[in-house]
Amino acid sequence: MKNWYKDAFTEDYIHIYQHRNQTEATILIDRLLKFLNLPGDSLCLDLCCGFGRHLSYLLDQGINTYGLDLSQPLLENAVEIRQLSGRVILGDMRHIPFSKSFDFVFSFFSSFGYFHRDSENIQVLQEINRVLKPKGRFLIDYLNAEHVKDNLREHDLRCYDNFTVKQKRWINSDLNTVEKELIIEDVKGERSYFESVKLYDLVDFRQLCSASNLKITHEFGDAIGKPFDIGSSRLIMVGGKIDSHLS
Ligand SMILES: C[S@@+](CC[C@H](N)C(=O)[O-])C[C@H]1O[C@@H](n2cnc3c(N)ncnc32)[C@H](O)[C@@H]1O
């Protein structure tokens, strides 16, 4: 299960997470752009862009953005459905294959904390640091670990027109992860997927960032920009390089 992220993001992901759609991405970007003050000529990276729902809307807003993801099927969808050819690249977030320097690196919708070893998650932050311009900034849109633990729904069943999804969730205290088993059933039969995401909290993130020469400057509890607190639904962090004198 260590390399679960290599198998979990197939075409099925788009159907299972159909509520994580273009509308949700559009609302998030519209709200974020209000408080991020991105200069019009910014060059941005959507790290783990998936099928490109944020990336395509950033481009629609005139923001020069590229995307990286490890899932071939999701990138094919990005190219075929969203015409993102030339904008997306297949790669691993631990080895970002861009020689460009970015003004902003985005990580949307819990696309971090996928590696069981902290050192590998730090490696991702180090890569973000490496591809940022000296005054570049990053945004990580992550789960709020406390909220996840307090509201864990151990089982649920969702029924759609053509398929059903059974989900089982649990906390793995040894690995400090929240884990999920998903069973999808449709005319093709039954398939199962597994997910495992680190339950890093803000204190953990400050340490991981500091080990990567990054600093968190702002944290929000949702996409409207509400201050983060223990009951927030999300943990959205914005920051930059430690030595860039960001405030
Ligand atoms: C929860 S999805 C979010 C996708 C997208 N940000 C969105 O909000 O629609 C996580 C994404 O991370 C990608 N991913 C998983 N492991 C990766 C890795 N090691 N390097 C790059 N991308 C990875 C998956 O393929 C998937 O598209």
XYZ file of C-alpha atoms and ligand atoms in Angstrom:
274
model
C 0.000 0.000 0.000
C 3.069 2.246 0.215
C 2.821 3.347 -3.428
C -0.983 3.622 -3.397
C -0.877 7.004 -5.218
C 0.364 5.255 -8.384
C -2.862 3.215 -8.671
C -5.541 5.389 -7.074
C -5.962 8.069 -9.746
C -7.506 6.413 -12.794
C -10.534 7.448 -14.913
C -12.660 6.092 -12.034
C -11.353 8.926 -9.830
C -13.235 11.465 -11.966
C -16.524 9.597 -11.430
C -15.986 8.794 -7.759
C -15.079 12.405 -6.944
C -17.605 13.962 -9.337
C -18.505 16.534 -6.647
C -14.870 17.760 -6.922
C -15.710 19.305 -10.258
C -15.123 22.353 -12.414
C -17.709 24.435 -10.533
C -15.949 23.821 -7.209
C -12.554 24.663 -8.756
C -13.911 27.850 -10.354
C -15.370 29.082 -7.051
C -12.088 28.324 -5.232
C -9.911 30.130 -7.797
C -12.248 33.155 -7.955
C -12.056 33.493 -4.176
C -8.328 32.866 -3.935
C -7.499 35.389 -6.643
C -9.220 38.048 -4.537
C -6.763 37.701 -1.677
C -3.616 36.463 -3.435
C -2.982 39.619 -5.495
C -1.276 37.746 -8.326
C 0.428 40.112 -10.763
C -1.002 39.631 -14.282
C 2.287 38.350 -15.735
C 2.725 35.608 -13.091
C 3.994 32.200 -14.165
C 2.310 29.471 -12.080
C 2.520 25.731 -11.534
C -0.452 23.566 -10.565
C 1.376 20.716 -8.831
C -0.707 17.515 -9.022
C -3.145 19.137 -11.448
C -5.191 15.976 -12.034
C -7.575 16.412 -14.962
C -6.884 20.153 -14.961
C -9.984 21.715 -13.431
C -8.029 24.490 -11.632
C -5.423 24.800 -14.370
C -7.964 25.382 -17.142
C -9.758 28.064 -15.149
C -6.484 29.818 -14.229
C -5.673 29.894 -17.960
C -9.165 31.270 -18.694
C -8.363 34.070 -16.255
C -5.231 34.891 -18.270
C -2.825 33.387 -15.713
C 0.073 31.628 -17.406
C -0.055 28.222 -15.679
C 1.420 24.764 -16.263
C 0.398 21.514 -14.612
C 2.211 18.414 -13.425
C 0.688 15.088 -12.461
C 1.659 11.430 -12.143
C -1.576 10.038 -13.574
C -1.506 9.326 -17.299
C -5.309 8.797 -17.523
C -6.079 12.075 -15.732
C -3.646 13.993 -17.947
C -5.180 12.393 -21.052
C -8.551 13.629 -19.831
C -7.040 17.111 -19.307
C -5.803 17.138 -22.898
C -8.907 15.637 -24.509
C -11.658 17.343 -22.516
C -9.968 20.597 -21.532
C -7.585 21.048 -24.481
C -4.594 21.370 -22.144
C -2.053 19.945 -24.564
C 1.307 21.682 -24.060
C 0.213 22.831 -20.604
C 0.482 19.556 -18.685
C 3.380 17.246 -18.049
C 3.638 13.741 -16.592
C 5.917 13.628 -13.565
C 6.418 13.023 -9.879
C 6.077 15.837 -7.355
C 9.319 14.662 -5.692
C 11.233 15.463 -8.904
C 9.531 18.427 -10.562
C 10.772 18.286 -14.169
C 10.634 22.007 -14.932
C 13.645 24.209 -15.461
C 11.397 27.297 -15.367
C 11.094 29.390 -12.216
C 7.583 30.056 -11.032
C 5.953 32.993 -9.266
C 3.430 30.670 -7.660
C 3.169 26.938 -7.030
C -0.318 25.675 -6.162
C -1.192 22.347 -4.582
C -4.971 22.003 -4.636
C -7.318 19.610 -2.857
C -5.168 17.510 -0.526
C -2.493 16.618 -3.073
C 0.248 16.470 -0.438
C 1.264 14.053 2.335
C 1.090 10.986 0.089
C 4.384 9.461 1.199
C 4.661 7.480 4.395
C 8.134 8.834 5.133
C 8.243 12.490 6.217
C 11.536 12.846 4.339
C 9.749 12.257 1.018
C 7.071 14.845 1.809
C 9.887 17.253 2.733
C 11.460 16.439 -0.633
C 8.276 17.740 -2.307
C 8.559 21.015 -0.384
C 12.240 21.244 -1.309
C 11.250 20.819 -4.940
C 8.654 23.570 -4.582
C 11.393 25.776 -3.137
C 13.760 24.912 -5.999
C 11.285 25.845 -8.751
C 10.158 29.098 -7.094
C 11.578 32.480 -8.077
C 13.339 34.227 -5.164
C 10.146 36.057 -4.199
C 7.855 33.280 -5.415
C 5.064 31.963 -3.235
C 3.285 28.663 -2.724
C -0.246 27.684 -1.706
C -1.110 24.302 -0.219
C -4.814 23.502 0.096
C -4.851 20.665 2.617
C -7.187 18.836 4.932
C -7.466 20.010 8.534
C -6.248 16.971 10.492
C -8.324 17.804 13.611
C -11.471 18.245 11.542
C -10.850 14.925 9.774
C -10.339 13.085 13.074
C -13.416 14.676 14.710
C -15.722 14.080 11.736
C -14.522 10.755 10.383
C -17.355 8.926 8.656
C -16.287 5.310 8.907
C -18.632 3.946 6.249
C -20.766 5.340 3.487
C -22.439 4.208 0.327
C -23.151 6.503 -2.604
C -25.427 5.457 -5.440
C -25.295 7.120 -8.844
C -27.192 6.292 -12.046
C -24.598 3.850 -13.389
C -22.478 2.853 -10.404
C -22.164 2.672 -6.626
C -19.228 3.604 -4.382
C -18.712 2.045 -0.962
C -16.190 3.864 1.244
C -14.511 2.815 4.471
C -12.295 5.266 6.371
C -10.011 4.857 9.351
C -7.091 6.497 11.128
C -3.761 4.683 11.067
C -2.090 5.975 14.233
C 1.213 4.209 13.508
C 1.640 6.074 10.233
C -0.334 9.188 11.309
C -2.512 8.864 8.216
C -6.177 8.878 7.326
C -6.864 5.897 5.088
C -9.714 5.022 2.809
C -10.830 1.962 0.898
C -13.192 2.629 -1.999
C -15.099 -0.067 -3.838
C -16.702 0.976 -7.089
C -19.220 -1.264 -8.811
C -20.649 -0.766 -12.293
C -21.467 -2.841 -15.378
C -17.770 -3.688 -15.757
C -17.740 -5.259 -12.280
C -16.070 -4.324 -9.005
C -12.797 -2.425 -8.537
C -11.191 -1.234 -5.337
C -8.845 1.619 -4.535
C -6.895 2.624 -1.471
C -5.849 6.104 -0.302
C -3.582 7.171 2.553
C -2.859 10.799 3.449
C -0.715 12.103 6.300
C -2.551 13.894 9.088
C -0.112 16.796 9.254
C -1.330 19.766 11.268
C -0.155 23.367 11.085
C 2.656 22.785 13.600
C 3.890 19.831 11.529
C 3.696 21.915 8.354
C 5.769 24.706 9.927
C 8.460 22.129 10.721
C 8.322 20.481 7.288
C 8.521 23.905 5.633
C 11.389 25.022 7.803
C 13.295 21.828 6.856
C 12.752 22.895 3.228
C 13.750 26.547 3.685
C 10.157 27.631 3.237
C 7.999 29.690 5.557
C 4.220 29.813 5.978
C 3.080 33.434 6.083
C -0.705 33.053 6.050
C -3.102 30.310 6.911
C -6.814 30.195 6.143
C -9.615 27.839 7.180
C -11.464 27.884 3.881
C -11.432 29.338 0.397
C -13.184 32.541 1.454
C -10.090 33.395 3.462
C -11.557 32.875 6.952
C -8.839 32.625 9.607
C -7.800 29.045 10.329
C -8.877 27.472 13.600
C -9.125 23.944 14.950
C -12.680 23.472 13.602
C -11.940 24.765 10.086
C -12.894 22.511 7.207
C -9.575 23.078 5.402
C -6.023 24.214 6.118
C -4.942 26.524 3.290
C -1.380 27.754 3.677
C 0.412 30.458 1.725
C 4.126 31.117 2.072
C 7.437 31.625 0.388
C 11.158 31.096 0.777
C 12.585 31.699 4.260
C 15.158 34.175 2.950
C 12.761 36.240 0.822
C 11.702 38.603 3.672
C 8.042 37.854 3.058
C 5.557 39.217 5.549
C -6.700 14.455 -4.799
S -6.148 14.527 -6.441
C -6.270 16.264 -6.756
C -6.122 16.621 -8.195
C -6.341 18.103 -8.523
N -5.442 18.949 -7.763
C -7.787 18.462 -8.268
O -8.064 19.152 -7.286
O -8.628 18.040 -9.063
C -4.399 14.266 -6.258
C -3.615 14.267 -7.536
O -2.243 14.017 -7.222
C -1.684 13.228 -8.255
N -0.481 12.552 -7.716
C -0.455 11.527 -6.847
N 0.807 11.200 -6.545
C 1.596 12.023 -7.277
C 2.994 12.181 -7.387
N 3.843 11.397 -6.706
N 3.471 13.145 -8.203
C 2.622 13.927 -8.925
N 1.271 13.818 -8.851
C 0.766 12.886 -8.027
C -2.791 12.292 -8.631
O -2.587 11.677 -9.874
C -4.005 13.210 -8.564
O -4.279 13.811 -9.791
